[in-house]
Amino acid sequence: MISHNSDFLPLRSRLTEFLRQRHLRKTPERYAILAKAVDLSAHFDVDQLYNAMESEGYHVSRATVYNTLELLCEAGILNRHLFAPNQARYEVARGNHLHLICRRCGSIREIDDPELSARLLAREYPDFIPEYSSSSVYGLCANCRAKEEL
C-alpha cells in the first residue's frame, strides 16, 4: 500500500529510523498502516483505519492495526486523542491546534490559534517537558445549532 500524500515519505523515513533505533522489525504491515493513516487525513479510529484497509484488499488484524497505531504515537508520528470516553481517535501529528467538537453530532473541526499554542508551550512545569498540546472546545456546530432553532 503506497500513499500518494506528500507527507508520507518523510514520515516513512521517521518510522524507519524509530524502528532501527529500537531494534524493531520493519514490517510491510507497519508501513501500510502508516500509509493509510496519512491518507485518511482526518481524525480516525482503529475500526475506520482497519475497514479502509480491508476495503482496499489489504488484510491485517485489528490487533496489528491497534499496536501499530500506538507505535506510531510513540514515534511522534501520530497523536492520540480521547474526545469521548473510551473512544481513541488518531491524527497525523502536525503542530498544535484546537479541536472544536460538536457535542450532538460529534463532528470535529480543527483551527489554528498560534497565540494560544505559543502560550501553552511556553509554560514551564516542574520535572516535565511538553512535546505538544491538544485543546478541545465542546459545543454545537452550525448545522446542529440550525436544527435546534427549527
C-alpha positions as MATLAB code, in Angstrom:
seq = 'MISHNSDFLPLRSRLTEFLRQRHLRKTPERYAILAKAVDLSAHFDVDQLYNAMESEGYHVSRATVYNTLELLCEAGILNRHLFAPNQARYEVARGNHLHLICRRCGSIREIDDPELSARLLAREYPDFIPEYSSSSVYGLCANCRAKEEL';
ca = [
       0.000    0.000    0.000;
       1.544    3.269   -1.111;
       0.391    6.705   -0.051;
       0.161    9.490   -2.609;
       0.187   12.114    0.139;
       3.327   14.285    0.091;
       3.676   13.883    3.866;
       4.203   10.127    3.573;
       7.878    9.873    2.563;
       9.264   11.975    5.434;
       7.034   10.097    7.886;
       8.139    6.767    6.421;
      11.773    7.784    6.976;
      10.950    8.845   10.518;
       9.315    5.478   11.207;
      12.279    3.607    9.724;
      14.677    5.490   11.995;
      12.451    4.928   15.040;
      12.283    1.185   14.354;
      16.029    0.995   13.720;
      16.868    2.762   16.987;
      14.659    0.370   18.953;
      15.742   -2.743   17.061;
      12.166   -3.417   15.929;
      11.179   -5.136   12.697;
      10.425   -3.031    9.644;
       7.341   -4.954    8.519;
       5.269   -4.178    5.412;
       2.173   -4.043    7.654;
       3.595   -1.171    9.701;
       4.336    0.852    6.590;
       0.931    0.042    5.064;
      -0.830    1.197    8.232;
       1.220    4.396    8.212;
       0.322    4.993    4.553;
      -3.395    4.543    5.200;
      -3.270    6.739    8.326;
      -1.664    9.531    6.289;
      -4.231    9.102    3.501;
      -7.199    9.299    5.891;
      -6.022   12.790    6.877;
      -8.922   13.381    9.288;
      -9.395   12.083   12.820;
      -9.949    8.341   12.647;
     -10.329    5.397   14.982;
      -8.945    1.868   14.800;
     -12.055    0.494   13.089;
     -12.113    3.205   10.408;
      -8.494    2.536    9.501;
      -8.993   -1.238    9.622;
     -12.099   -1.038    7.399;
     -10.352    1.284    4.917;
      -7.501   -1.206    4.571;
      -9.887   -4.169    4.226;
     -11.925   -2.368    1.559;
      -8.734   -1.994   -0.484;
      -7.969   -5.691   -0.102;
      -5.145   -5.316    2.424;
      -5.770   -7.833    5.207;
      -4.246   -7.184    8.604;
      -5.619   -7.969   12.063;
      -7.270   -5.336   14.230;
      -4.662   -6.078   16.891;
      -1.875   -5.268   14.427;
      -3.618   -2.017   13.496;
      -4.067   -1.069   17.154;
      -0.487   -1.964   18.125;
       0.960   -0.132   15.127;
      -1.082    2.997   15.846;
       0.288    3.024   19.390;
       3.806    2.552   17.996;
       3.266    5.486   15.609;
       2.157    7.611   18.573;
       5.262    6.613   20.500;
       7.334    7.661   17.481;
       5.637   11.076   17.473;
       4.142   10.452   14.027;
       0.527   10.299   15.209;
      -1.301   11.913   18.097;
      -3.962   10.009   20.027;
      -6.944   11.935   21.392;
      -9.809   10.931   23.661;
     -12.592   13.234   22.504;
     -15.150   10.950   24.145;
     -14.732    8.330   26.873;
     -13.216    5.065   25.602;
     -13.019    6.315   22.025;
      -9.457    6.956   20.901;
      -9.067    8.975   17.715;
      -5.815    9.441   15.833;
      -4.394   12.073   13.530;
      -1.052   12.766   11.922;
       0.963   14.955   14.299;
       1.092   18.408   12.756;
       1.755   21.044   15.336;
      -0.629   22.410   17.897;
      -4.207   23.281   17.101;
      -7.619   23.426   18.727;
     -10.357   20.869   18.184;
     -13.917   22.192   18.044;
     -16.141   19.205   18.833;
     -19.900   19.199   18.385;
     -21.470   17.518   21.398;
     -24.501   16.491   19.324;
     -23.187   15.086   16.011;
     -19.564   14.509   17.054;
     -18.046   16.454   14.171;
     -14.510   17.680   14.779;
     -13.138   20.862   13.260;
      -9.556   21.989   13.655;
      -8.492   25.582   13.963;
      -5.071   27.088   14.425;
      -4.522   29.513   17.264;
      -0.794   30.329   17.211;
      -1.068   32.708   20.173;
      -2.702   30.125   22.431;
      -0.332   27.367   21.256;
       2.702   29.534   21.968;
       1.407   30.400   25.443;
       0.761   26.745   26.293;
       4.175   25.589   25.106;
       5.941   28.486   26.838;
       4.637   27.353   30.220;
       7.135   25.658   32.447;
       6.193   22.641   34.500;
       8.368   21.119   37.232;
      10.029   17.909   36.070;
       8.095   17.859   32.789;
       8.984   18.812   29.213;
       5.958   19.406   26.949;
       6.152   17.959   23.427;
       2.790   19.054   22.056;
      -0.523   20.298   23.343;
      -4.059   19.429   22.404;
      -7.049   21.520   23.339;
     -10.681   20.667   22.781;
     -13.645   23.001   22.860;
     -17.083   21.381   23.067;
     -20.309   22.969   21.850;
     -22.727   22.896   18.930;
     -21.675   23.115   15.296;
     -23.562   25.434   12.946;
     -25.611   22.569   11.447;
     -26.790   21.251   14.809;
     -27.468   24.760   16.066;
     -29.604   25.457   12.984;
     -31.617   22.254   13.548;
     -32.165   23.269   17.167;
     -33.605   26.626   16.082;
     -36.272   24.979   13.906;
];
